[in-house]
Amino acid sequence: MQTPGPRIRIDRDTSPEDALPADLLDRFRARAAVADRENAFPGEDLAELRERGWLRLFVPQDRGGAGLGLEQVAALQTRLATAAPATALAVGMHLVWTGCAAVLRARGDESLDYVLDEAARDEIFAFGVSEPGNDLVLFDSVTRAEPDDDGGYRFSGTKIFTSLSPVWTRLGVFGRDDADPGRPTLVHGFLRREDGGHESLGDWDTIGMRATQSHTTRLDRAPVAASRIVRRLPVGPSSDPFVFAVFAVFETLVSAVYRGIARRAVELAVEAATTRTSRRAGGAPLSSDAVIRWRIADAAIALDGMEPQVDTVARDVDRLVDHGAAWFPRVVGLKTRTTETARAVVDQAVAVTGGASYRTSSELGRLQRDVLAGRFHPSSTDSAHATTAAWLLGPAS
């Protein structure tokens, strides 16, 4: 059990700028370069975020948290990502689970309230959902979920992209129960680290987002007590509120991180254009070059289009807007657009900055690698298009 953190430092009236002042972002940005170079977890970042109550952003105020909604948390995550995208992405997985609990609670479903209570004690939740060879994401699983004699389950299988691997204390997992071959069931629950049955392979060595330390996790009859099982759902697409909450919060908070990368890329492009000169232009600043000006404007226009999309989806979740069957194409489309737009913005910034961004020590060089991870988060671009096509055209014949 984690020791309770200090009194919450962020509330509903706290702006992103006050929650993350410039000097703090500077520290995060400096450490991000080190964590990337050393392929290390940003423990100091997490400590400072915990001290500010980051793990409790979604926790209701009467339970010791900030009581924020998805739109406010997305804004905070975007600002954090302008300095340390991998830190934002990693801690974002904790916020996905606490956000899901808050979204369900707002809709009268208290089944994940214990997640909020444990987050109030600064337990750290990680995402153990992605699996090798499973492109159906939440709609099927290759992990075995075997019922025990007390109403709980034991999970066996391999989970990939387990963010926060070095520090999580709670792991959200799911697996398939085939005890009744005619009615296979997907079982969702939260594993406690101290209960064992899990092994981190320490294999995270990637091009970008290195500080997330999203190691592969092997489950070997990992026990989850009956009180920690939150859903038993049929295999296949589901309209269950839990599934909606996972998709809506995950896709929105992932999008918020890539919005932050795009914001920072535009800042770096402007900085390069206004501080560098061109011999071809007789020593004039690059900002006088028509091509450079067009590239920066193009990046800024793309970013400007991304900004309200994240806010609008998050606001609709907070306001309990009922988009019905349109919710799934709406949230997977958001993730697809923001990650692809962020890549295009970074590409323009690289073109403005030139060869300096090709160095591993370059911040823009790191953003160039970090932004590539966007294509690997669920839902994939192909899956998002399939979801939208099914909504518009019905199932394929």
mmCIF file of N, CA, C and O in Angstrom, residues 33-72:
data_model
loop_
_atom_site.group_PDB
_atom_site.id
_atom_site.type_symbol
_atom_site.label_atom_id
_atom_site.label_comp_id
_atom_site.label_asym_id
_atom_site.label_seq_id
_atom_site.Cartn_x
_atom_site.Cartn_y
_atom_site.Cartn_z
ATOM 1 N N ALA A 33 14.999 14.556 -21.644
ATOM 2 C CA ALA A 33 16.149 14.242 -22.501
ATOM 3 C C ALA A 33 16.995 13.141 -21.889
ATOM 4 O O ALA A 33 17.485 12.236 -22.585
ATOM 5 N N VAL A 34 17.179 13.185 -20.565
ATOM 6 C CA VAL A 34 17.990 12.178 -19.874
ATOM 7 C C VAL A 34 17.293 10.824 -19.896
ATOM 8 O O VAL A 34 17.911 9.793 -20.195
ATOM 9 N N ALA A 35 15.999 10.803 -19.581
ATOM 10 C CA ALA A 35 15.254 9.550 -19.569
ATOM 11 C C ALA A 35 15.241 8.899 -20.943
ATOM 12 O O ALA A 35 15.355 7.668 -21.073
ATOM 13 N N ASP A 36 15.122 9.723 -21.986
ATOM 14 C CA ASP A 36 15.146 9.199 -23.353
ATOM 15 C C ASP A 36 16.512 8.602 -23.671
ATOM 16 O O ASP A 36 16.609 7.493 -24.199
ATOM 17 N N ARG A 37 17.554 9.325 -23.320
ATOM 18 C CA ARG A 37 18.912 8.863 -23.630
ATOM 19 C C ARG A 37 19.259 7.579 -22.869
ATOM 20 O O ARG A 37 19.871 6.664 -23.416
ATOM 21 N N GLU A 38 18.821 7.503 -21.611
ATOM 22 C CA GLU A 38 19.189 6.373 -20.764
ATOM 23 C C GLU A 38 18.132 5.276 -20.761
ATOM 24 O O GLU A 38 18.314 4.253 -20.087
ATOM 25 N N ASN A 39 17.044 5.484 -21.501
ATOM 26 C CA ASN A 39 15.950 4.506 -21.539
ATOM 27 C C ASN A 39 15.503 4.179 -20.116
ATOM 28 O O ASN A 39 15.447 3.025 -19.690
ATOM 29 N N ALA A 40 15.174 5.241 -19.363
ATOM 30 C CA ALA A 40 14.877 5.107 -17.945
ATOM 31 C C ALA A 40 13.511 5.679 -17.608
ATOM 32 O O ALA A 40 13.004 6.568 -18.294
ATOM 33 N N PHE A 41 12.938 5.178 -16.521
ATOM 34 C CA PHE A 41 11.646 5.688 -16.065
ATOM 35 C C PHE A 41 11.830 7.038 -15.371
ATOM 36 O O PHE A 41 12.773 7.208 -14.584
ATOM 37 N N PRO A 42 10.933 8.003 -15.612
ATOM 38 C CA PRO A 42 11.075 9.347 -15.023
ATOM 39 C C PRO A 42 10.529 9.410 -13.597
ATOM 40 O O PRO A 42 9.499 10.038 -13.320
ATOM 41 N N GLY A 43 11.233 8.784 -12.681
ATOM 42 C CA GLY A 43 10.759 8.719 -11.304
ATOM 43 C C GLY A 43 10.605 10.082 -10.653
ATOM 44 O O GLY A 43 9.673 10.301 -9.869
ATOM 45 N N GLU A 44 11.524 11.007 -10.954
ATOM 46 C CA GLU A 44 11.425 12.343 -10.359
ATOM 47 C C GLU A 44 10.192 13.080 -10.872
ATOM 48 O O GLU A 44 9.546 13.824 -10.121
ATOM 49 N N ASP A 45 9.864 12.885 -12.138
ATOM 50 C CA ASP A 45 8.639 13.488 -12.673
ATOM 51 C C ASP A 45 7.424 12.983 -11.908
ATOM 52 O O ASP A 45 6.558 13.764 -11.495
ATOM 53 N N LEU A 46 7.364 11.666 -11.734
ATOM 54 C CA LEU A 46 6.216 11.079 -11.049
ATOM 55 C C LEU A 46 6.119 11.597 -9.618
ATOM 56 O O LEU A 46 5.016 11.887 -9.132
ATOM 57 N N ALA A 47 7.258 11.740 -8.953
ATOM 58 C CA ALA A 47 7.246 12.241 -7.581
ATOM 59 C C ALA A 47 6.677 13.658 -7.513
ATOM 60 O O ALA A 47 5.869 13.982 -6.624
ATOM 61 N N GLU A 48 7.075 14.512 -8.452
ATOM 62 C CA GLU A 48 6.566 15.889 -8.442
ATOM 63 C C GLU A 48 5.086 15.936 -8.817
ATOM 64 O O GLU A 48 4.321 16.743 -8.277
ATOM 65 N N LEU A 49 4.684 15.083 -9.741
ATOM 66 C CA LEU A 49 3.269 15.039 -10.112
ATOM 67 C C LEU A 49 2.430 14.512 -8.960
ATOM 68 O O LEU A 49 1.341 15.038 -8.675
ATOM 69 N N ARG A 50 2.904 13.479 -8.290
ATOM 70 C CA ARG A 50 2.172 12.954 -7.141
ATOM 71 C C ARG A 50 2.023 14.029 -6.063
ATOM 72 O O ARG A 50 0.956 14.184 -5.464
ATOM 73 N N GLU A 51 3.076 14.791 -5.832
ATOM 74 C CA GLU A 51 3.041 15.844 -4.814
ATOM 75 C C GLU A 51 1.977 16.883 -5.131
ATOM 76 O O GLU A 51 1.397 17.491 -4.227
ATOM 77 N N ARG A 52 1.685 17.068 -6.419
ATOM 78 C CA ARG A 52 0.653 18.023 -6.839
ATOM 79 C C ARG A 52 -0.728 17.382 -6.935
ATOM 80 O O ARG A 52 -1.677 18.032 -7.334
ATOM 81 N N GLY A 53 -0.818 16.107 -6.603
ATOM 82 C CA GLY A 53 -2.120 15.453 -6.639
ATOM 83 C C GLY A 53 -2.520 14.928 -7.996
ATOM 84 O O GLY A 53 -3.702 14.688 -8.252
ATOM 85 N N TRP A 54 -1.537 14.708 -8.884
ATOM 86 C CA TRP A 54 -1.854 14.292 -10.260
ATOM 87 C C TRP A 54 -2.562 12.942 -10.301
ATOM 88 O O TRP A 54 -3.441 12.723 -11.150
ATOM 89 N N LEU A 55 -2.207 12.050 -9.405
ATOM 90 C CA LEU A 55 -2.825 10.727 -9.403
ATOM 91 C C LEU A 55 -4.285 10.790 -8.970
ATOM 92 O O LEU A 55 -5.037 9.839 -9.153
ATOM 93 N N ARG A 56 -4.688 11.936 -8.411
ATOM 94 C CA ARG A 56 -6.046 12.078 -7.870
ATOM 95 C C ARG A 56 -6.867 13.116 -8.635
ATOM 96 O O ARG A 56 -7.846 13.648 -8.117
ATOM 97 N N LEU A 57 -6.472 13.407 -9.860
ATOM 98 C CA LEU A 57 -7.187 14.448 -10.611
ATOM 99 C C LEU A 57 -8.661 14.115 -10.797
ATOM 100 O O LEU A 57 -9.526 14.992 -10.709
ATOM 101 N N PHE A 58 -8.978 12.840 -11.059
ATOM 102 C CA PHE A 58 -10.367 12.438 -11.285
ATOM 103 C C PHE A 58 -11.092 12.069 -9.988
ATOM 104 O O PHE A 58 -12.311 11.861 -9.999
ATOM 105 N N VAL A 59 -10.360 11.941 -8.903
ATOM 106 C CA VAL A 59 -10.972 11.534 -7.635
ATOM 107 C C VAL A 59 -11.863 12.660 -7.121
ATOM 108 O O VAL A 59 -11.448 13.826 -7.106
ATOM 109 N N PRO A 60 -13.102 12.358 -6.724
ATOM 110 C CA PRO A 60 -13.999 13.423 -6.232
ATOM 111 C C PRO A 60 -13.387 14.187 -5.061
ATOM 112 O O PRO A 60 -12.597 13.633 -4.287
ATOM 113 N N GLN A 61 -13.785 15.420 -4.927
ATOM 114 C CA GLN A 61 -13.243 16.253 -3.860
ATOM 115 C C GLN A 61 -13.558 15.692 -2.479
ATOM 116 O O GLN A 61 -12.727 15.783 -1.566
ATOM 117 N N ASP A 62 -14.741 15.091 -2.315
ATOM 118 C CA ASP A 62 -15.093 14.569 -1.001
ATOM 119 C C ASP A 62 -14.342 13.285 -0.664
ATOM 120 O O ASP A 62 -14.473 12.755 0.446
ATOM 121 N N ARG A 63 -13.549 12.796 -1.636
ATOM 122 C CA ARG A 63 -12.704 11.633 -1.381
ATOM 123 C C ARG A 63 -11.224 12.000 -1.400
ATOM 124 O O ARG A 63 -10.369 11.124 -1.445
ATOM 125 N N GLY A 64 -10.941 13.298 -1.386
ATOM 126 C CA GLY A 64 -9.563 13.747 -1.302
ATOM 127 C C GLY A 64 -8.904 14.081 -2.614
ATOM 128 O O GLY A 64 -7.673 14.241 -2.670
ATOM 129 N N GLY A 65 -9.693 14.204 -3.679
ATOM 130 C CA GLY A 65 -9.115 14.488 -4.986
ATOM 131 C C GLY A 65 -9.482 15.862 -5.499
ATOM 132 O O GLY A 65 -10.040 16.700 -4.794
ATOM 133 N N ALA A 66 -9.151 16.081 -6.775
ATOM 134 C CA ALA A 66 -9.423 17.379 -7.398
ATOM 135 C C ALA A 66 -10.825 17.459 -7.973
ATOM 136 O O ALA A 66 -11.348 18.550 -8.189
ATOM 137 N N GLY A 67 -11.428 16.314 -8.272
ATOM 138 C CA GLY A 67 -12.787 16.305 -8.802
ATOM 139 C C GLY A 67 -12.903 16.889 -10.192
ATOM 140 O O GLY A 67 -13.930 17.476 -10.545
ATOM 141 N N LEU A 68 -11.859 16.726 -11.015
ATOM 142 C CA LEU A 68 -11.873 17.309 -12.349
ATOM 143 C C LEU A 68 -12.637 16.432 -13.332
ATOM 144 O O LEU A 68 -12.786 15.222 -13.143
ATOM 145 N N GLY A 69 -13.076 17.068 -14.426
ATOM 146 C CA GLY A 69 -13.685 16.349 -15.522
ATOM 147 C C GLY A 69 -12.659 16.034 -16.592
ATOM 148 O O GLY A 69 -11.495 16.455 -16.523
ATOM 149 N N LEU A 70 -13.090 15.314 -17.611
ATOM 150 C CA LEU A 70 -12.186 14.870 -18.662
ATOM 151 C C LEU A 70 -11.591 16.044 -19.434
ATOM 152 O O LEU A 70 -10.406 16.019 -19.801
ATOM 153 N N GLU A 71 -12.375 17.088 -19.687
ATOM 154 C CA GLU A 71 -11.848 18.229 -20.436
ATOM 155 C C GLU A 71 -10.699 18.898 -19.673
ATOM 156 O O GLU A 71 -9.665 19.251 -20.271
ATOM 157 N N GLN A 72 -10.848 19.077 -18.363
ATOM 158 C CA GLN A 72 -9.795 19.710 -17.578
ATOM 159 C C GLN A 72 -8.553 18.835 -17.492
ATOM 160 O O GLN A 72 -7.427 19.321 -17.593
#
